[in-house]
Coordinates of N, CA and C in Angstrom, one line a residue:
X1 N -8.6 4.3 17.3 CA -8.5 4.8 15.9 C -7.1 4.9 15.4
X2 N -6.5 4.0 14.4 CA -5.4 4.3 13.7 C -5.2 5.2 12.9
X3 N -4.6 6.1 13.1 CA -4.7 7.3 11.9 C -3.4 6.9 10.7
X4 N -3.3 6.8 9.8 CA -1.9 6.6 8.8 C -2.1 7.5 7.7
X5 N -0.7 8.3 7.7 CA -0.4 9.5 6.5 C 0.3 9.0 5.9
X6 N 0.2 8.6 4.2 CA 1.0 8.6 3.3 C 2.0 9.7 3.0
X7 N 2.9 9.8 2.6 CA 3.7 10.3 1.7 C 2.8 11.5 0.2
X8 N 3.5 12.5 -0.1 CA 2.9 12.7 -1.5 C 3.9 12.0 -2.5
X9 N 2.8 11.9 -3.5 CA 2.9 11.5 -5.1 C 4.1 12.4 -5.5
X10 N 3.7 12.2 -7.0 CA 4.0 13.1 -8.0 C 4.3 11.9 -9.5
X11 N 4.5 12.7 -10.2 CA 5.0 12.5 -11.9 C 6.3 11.7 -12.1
X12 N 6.1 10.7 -12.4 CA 7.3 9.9 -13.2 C 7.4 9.9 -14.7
X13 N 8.1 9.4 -15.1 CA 8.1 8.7 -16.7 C 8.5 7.1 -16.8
X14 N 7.6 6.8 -17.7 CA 7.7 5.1 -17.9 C 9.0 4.7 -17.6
X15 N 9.2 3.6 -17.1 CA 10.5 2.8 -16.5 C 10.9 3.7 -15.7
X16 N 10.6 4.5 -14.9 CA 11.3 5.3 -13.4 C 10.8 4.6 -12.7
X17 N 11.1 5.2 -11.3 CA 11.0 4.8 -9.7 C 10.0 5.3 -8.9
X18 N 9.5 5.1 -7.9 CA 9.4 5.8 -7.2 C 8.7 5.3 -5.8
X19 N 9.2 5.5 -4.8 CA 8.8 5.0 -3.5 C 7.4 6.1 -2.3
X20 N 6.6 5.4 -2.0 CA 5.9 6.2 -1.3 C 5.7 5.3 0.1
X21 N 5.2 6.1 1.0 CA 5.3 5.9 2.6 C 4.1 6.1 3.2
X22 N 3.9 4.9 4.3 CA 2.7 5.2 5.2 C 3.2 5.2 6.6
X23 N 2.8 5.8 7.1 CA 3.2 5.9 8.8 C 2.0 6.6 9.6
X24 N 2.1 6.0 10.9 CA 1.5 6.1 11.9 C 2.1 6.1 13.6
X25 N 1.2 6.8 14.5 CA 2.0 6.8 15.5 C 1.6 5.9 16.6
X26 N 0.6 5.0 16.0 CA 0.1 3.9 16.6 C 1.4 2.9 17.2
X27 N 1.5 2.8 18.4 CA 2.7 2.1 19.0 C 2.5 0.6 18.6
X28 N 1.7 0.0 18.5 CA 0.9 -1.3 18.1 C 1.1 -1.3 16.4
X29 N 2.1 -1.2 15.6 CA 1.6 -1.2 14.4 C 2.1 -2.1 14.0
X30 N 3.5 -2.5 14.9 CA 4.0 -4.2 14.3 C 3.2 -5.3 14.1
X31 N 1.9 -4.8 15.2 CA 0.8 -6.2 15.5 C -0.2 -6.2 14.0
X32 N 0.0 -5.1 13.1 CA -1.2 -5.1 11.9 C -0.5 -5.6 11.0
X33 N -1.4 -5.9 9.7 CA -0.9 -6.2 8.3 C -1.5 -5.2 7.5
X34 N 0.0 -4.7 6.8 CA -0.4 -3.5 6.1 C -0.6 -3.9 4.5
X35 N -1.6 -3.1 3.7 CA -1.7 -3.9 2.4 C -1.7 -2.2 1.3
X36 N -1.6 -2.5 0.4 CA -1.6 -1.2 -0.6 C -2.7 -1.2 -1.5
X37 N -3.4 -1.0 -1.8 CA -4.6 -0.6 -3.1 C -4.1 0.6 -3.7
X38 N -4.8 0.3 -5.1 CA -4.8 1.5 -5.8 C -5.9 1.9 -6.6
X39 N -6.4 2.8 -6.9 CA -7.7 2.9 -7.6 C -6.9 4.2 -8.8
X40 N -7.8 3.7 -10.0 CA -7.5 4.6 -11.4 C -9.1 4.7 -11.7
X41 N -9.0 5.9 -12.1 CA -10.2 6.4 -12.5 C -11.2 5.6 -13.1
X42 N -12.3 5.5 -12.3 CA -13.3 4.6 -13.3 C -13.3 3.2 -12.8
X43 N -12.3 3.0 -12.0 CA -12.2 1.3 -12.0 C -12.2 1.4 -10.8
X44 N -12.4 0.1 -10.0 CA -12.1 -0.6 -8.5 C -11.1 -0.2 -7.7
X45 N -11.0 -0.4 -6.6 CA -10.0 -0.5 -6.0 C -9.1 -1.6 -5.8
X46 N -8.0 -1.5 -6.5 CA -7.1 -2.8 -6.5 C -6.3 -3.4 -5.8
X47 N -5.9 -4.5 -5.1 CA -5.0 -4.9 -4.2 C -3.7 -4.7 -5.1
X48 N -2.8 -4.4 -4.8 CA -1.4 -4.4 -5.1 C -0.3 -5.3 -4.1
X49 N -0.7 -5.0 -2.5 CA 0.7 -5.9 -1.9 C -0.3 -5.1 -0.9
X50 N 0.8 -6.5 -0.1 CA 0.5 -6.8 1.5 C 1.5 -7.2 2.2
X51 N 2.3 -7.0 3.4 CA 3.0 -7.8 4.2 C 2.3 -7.7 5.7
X52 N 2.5 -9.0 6.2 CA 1.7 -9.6 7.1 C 2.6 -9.3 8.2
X53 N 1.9 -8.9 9.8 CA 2.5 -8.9 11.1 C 3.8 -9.4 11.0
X54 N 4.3 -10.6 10.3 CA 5.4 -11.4 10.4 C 5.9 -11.0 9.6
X55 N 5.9 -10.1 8.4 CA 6.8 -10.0 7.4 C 6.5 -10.6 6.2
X56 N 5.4 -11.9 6.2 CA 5.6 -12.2 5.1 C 4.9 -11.4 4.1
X57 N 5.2 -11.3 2.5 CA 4.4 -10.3 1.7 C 4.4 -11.2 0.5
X58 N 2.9 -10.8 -0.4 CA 2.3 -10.9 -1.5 C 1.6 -9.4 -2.5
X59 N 1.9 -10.0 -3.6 CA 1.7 -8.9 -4.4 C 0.5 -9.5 -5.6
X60 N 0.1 -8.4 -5.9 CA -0.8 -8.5 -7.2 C -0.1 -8.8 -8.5
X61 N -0.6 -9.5 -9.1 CA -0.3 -9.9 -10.8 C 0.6 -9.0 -11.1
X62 N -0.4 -7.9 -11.7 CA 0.2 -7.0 -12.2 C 1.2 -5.8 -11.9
X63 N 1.7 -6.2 -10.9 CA 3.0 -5.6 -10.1 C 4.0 -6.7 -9.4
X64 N 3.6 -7.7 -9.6 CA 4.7 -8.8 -9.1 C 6.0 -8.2 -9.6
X65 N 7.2 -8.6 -9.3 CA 8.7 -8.5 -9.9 C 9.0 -7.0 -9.9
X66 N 8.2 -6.2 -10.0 CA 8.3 -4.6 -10.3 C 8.3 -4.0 -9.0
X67 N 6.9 -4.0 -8.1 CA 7.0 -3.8 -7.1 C 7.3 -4.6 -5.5
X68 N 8.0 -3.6 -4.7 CA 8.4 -4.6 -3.0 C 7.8 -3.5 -2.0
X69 N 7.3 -4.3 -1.0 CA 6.5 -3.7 0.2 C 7.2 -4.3 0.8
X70 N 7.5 -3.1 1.7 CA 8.4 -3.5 3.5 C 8.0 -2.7 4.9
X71 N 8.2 -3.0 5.7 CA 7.8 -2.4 6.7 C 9.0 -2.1 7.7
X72 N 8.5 -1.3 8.6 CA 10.3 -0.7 9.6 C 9.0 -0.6 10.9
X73 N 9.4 -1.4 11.7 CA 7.9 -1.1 12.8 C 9.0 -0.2 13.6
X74 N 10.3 -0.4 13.8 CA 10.2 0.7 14.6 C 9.9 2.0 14.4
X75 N 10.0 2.5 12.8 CA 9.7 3.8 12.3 C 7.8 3.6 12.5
X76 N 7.0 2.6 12.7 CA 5.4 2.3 12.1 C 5.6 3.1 11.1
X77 N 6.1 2.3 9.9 CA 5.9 2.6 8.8 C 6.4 1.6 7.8
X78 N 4.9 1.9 6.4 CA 5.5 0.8 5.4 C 5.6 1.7 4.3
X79 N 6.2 0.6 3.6 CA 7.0 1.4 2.3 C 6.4 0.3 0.7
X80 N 6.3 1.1 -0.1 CA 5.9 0.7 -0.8 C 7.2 1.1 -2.3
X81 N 7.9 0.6 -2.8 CA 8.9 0.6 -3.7 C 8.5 0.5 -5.1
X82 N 8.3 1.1 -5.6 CA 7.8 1.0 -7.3 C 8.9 0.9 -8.3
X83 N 9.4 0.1 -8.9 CA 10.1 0.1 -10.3 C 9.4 -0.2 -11.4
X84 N 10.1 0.1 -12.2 CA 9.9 -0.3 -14.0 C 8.0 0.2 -14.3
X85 N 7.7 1.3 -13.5 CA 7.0 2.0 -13.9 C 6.1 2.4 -15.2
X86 N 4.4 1.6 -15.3 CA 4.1 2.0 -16.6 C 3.0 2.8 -16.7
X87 N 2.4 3.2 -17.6 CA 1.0 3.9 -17.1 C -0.1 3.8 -17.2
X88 N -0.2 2.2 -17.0 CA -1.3 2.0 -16.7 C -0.9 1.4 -14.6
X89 N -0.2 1.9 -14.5 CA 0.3 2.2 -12.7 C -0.4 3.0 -12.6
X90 N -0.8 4.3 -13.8 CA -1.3 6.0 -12.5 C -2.6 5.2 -11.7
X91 N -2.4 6.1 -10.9 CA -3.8 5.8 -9.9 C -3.7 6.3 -8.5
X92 N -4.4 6.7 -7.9 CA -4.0 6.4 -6.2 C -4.1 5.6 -5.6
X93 N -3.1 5.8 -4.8 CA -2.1 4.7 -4.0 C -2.7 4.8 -2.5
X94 N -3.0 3.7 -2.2 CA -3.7 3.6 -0.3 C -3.1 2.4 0.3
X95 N -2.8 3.2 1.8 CA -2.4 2.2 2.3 C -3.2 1.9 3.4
X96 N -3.2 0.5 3.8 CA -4.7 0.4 4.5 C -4.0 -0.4 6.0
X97 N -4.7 -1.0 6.8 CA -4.3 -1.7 8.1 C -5.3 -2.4 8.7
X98 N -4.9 -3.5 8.8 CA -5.6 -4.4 9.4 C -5.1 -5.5 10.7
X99 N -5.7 -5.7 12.1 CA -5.0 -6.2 13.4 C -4.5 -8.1 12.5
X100 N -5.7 -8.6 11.6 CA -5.5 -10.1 11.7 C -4.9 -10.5 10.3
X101 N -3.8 -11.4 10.4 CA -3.5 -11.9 9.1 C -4.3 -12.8 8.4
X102 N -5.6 -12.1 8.4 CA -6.6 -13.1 7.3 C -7.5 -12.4 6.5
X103 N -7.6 -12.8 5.3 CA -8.5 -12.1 4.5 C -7.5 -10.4 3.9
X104 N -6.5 -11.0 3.2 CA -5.6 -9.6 3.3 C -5.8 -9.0 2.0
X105 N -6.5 -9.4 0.8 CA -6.7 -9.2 -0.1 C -7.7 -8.0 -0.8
X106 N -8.7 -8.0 -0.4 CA -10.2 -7.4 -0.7 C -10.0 -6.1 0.6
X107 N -10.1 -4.7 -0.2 CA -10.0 -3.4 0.3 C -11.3 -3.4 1.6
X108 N -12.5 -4.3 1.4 CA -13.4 -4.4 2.6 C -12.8 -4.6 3.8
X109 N -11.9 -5.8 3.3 CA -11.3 -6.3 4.9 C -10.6 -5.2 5.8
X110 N -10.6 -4.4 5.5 CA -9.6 -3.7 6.2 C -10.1 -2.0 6.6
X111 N -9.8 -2.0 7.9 CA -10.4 -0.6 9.1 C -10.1 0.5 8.5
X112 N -8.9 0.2 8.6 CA -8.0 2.0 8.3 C -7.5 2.2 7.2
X113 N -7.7 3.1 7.2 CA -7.0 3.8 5.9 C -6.1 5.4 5.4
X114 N -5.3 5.3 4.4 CA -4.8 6.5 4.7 C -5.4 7.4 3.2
X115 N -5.2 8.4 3.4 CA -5.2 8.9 2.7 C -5.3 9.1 1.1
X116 N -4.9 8.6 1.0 CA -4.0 8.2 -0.5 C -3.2 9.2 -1.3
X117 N -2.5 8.7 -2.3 CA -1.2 9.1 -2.8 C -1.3 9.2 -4.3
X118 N -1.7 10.2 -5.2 CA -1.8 10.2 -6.2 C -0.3 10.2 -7.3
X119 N 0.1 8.7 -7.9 CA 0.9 8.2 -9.0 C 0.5 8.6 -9.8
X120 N 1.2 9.1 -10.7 CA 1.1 9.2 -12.7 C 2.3 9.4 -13.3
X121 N 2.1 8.4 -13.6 CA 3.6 7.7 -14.6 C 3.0 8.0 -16.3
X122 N 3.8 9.0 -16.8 CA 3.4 9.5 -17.8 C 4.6 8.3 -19.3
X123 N 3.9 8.6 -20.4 CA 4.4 7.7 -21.1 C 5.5 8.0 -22.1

């Protein structure tokens, strides 16, 4: 069982920052692909970004160019970097794990999960 703790949230204002964190003490975490979802009230759970075992990473539409996902395997931990913050960003923030680089998209594919991290980027 991989257990992964996010970081807490908190309150921004439109165009701020703000970075949150997943970590685990899974010695094996270089070998997963970590991805981010977010869910806002009422809606789905959304892909946001992904970086694969290897590093490579993909992001959703509507955070391309704004947001970057990185990983530090020595720390097992990913990072999720938010700029130019708007508010239709609030939502919570999950970070999820999965062993195979396939199917990195859709919140099903994927075992674990953390907690989540509640964003609100106020206007």
């Amino acid at each position: 069982q991989v257990q992964l703790v996010q970081s807490e949230g908190g309150l921004v204002q439109a165009g701020g920052s703000m970075s949150v964190s997943c970590a685990t003490s899974d010695r094996t975490f270089s070998n997963y692909a970590m991805g981010w979802f977010r869910q806002a009230p009422g809606k789905e759970r959304e892909f946001v970004a992904v970086i694969s075992s290897g590093g490579n990473t993909n992001y959703g539409d509507s955070v391309k160019g704004r947001f970057t996902i990185s990983r530090d395997n020595a720390k097992n931990t990913v990072y999720l970097q938010m700029n130019s913050l708007k508010p239709e960003d609030t939502a919570v923030y999950y970070c999820a794990a999965k062993r195979l680089n396939l199917n990195l998209y859709l919140p099903e594919d994927y075992r674990y999960w953390g907690q989540g991290t509640q964003v609100t980027v106020s206007s």
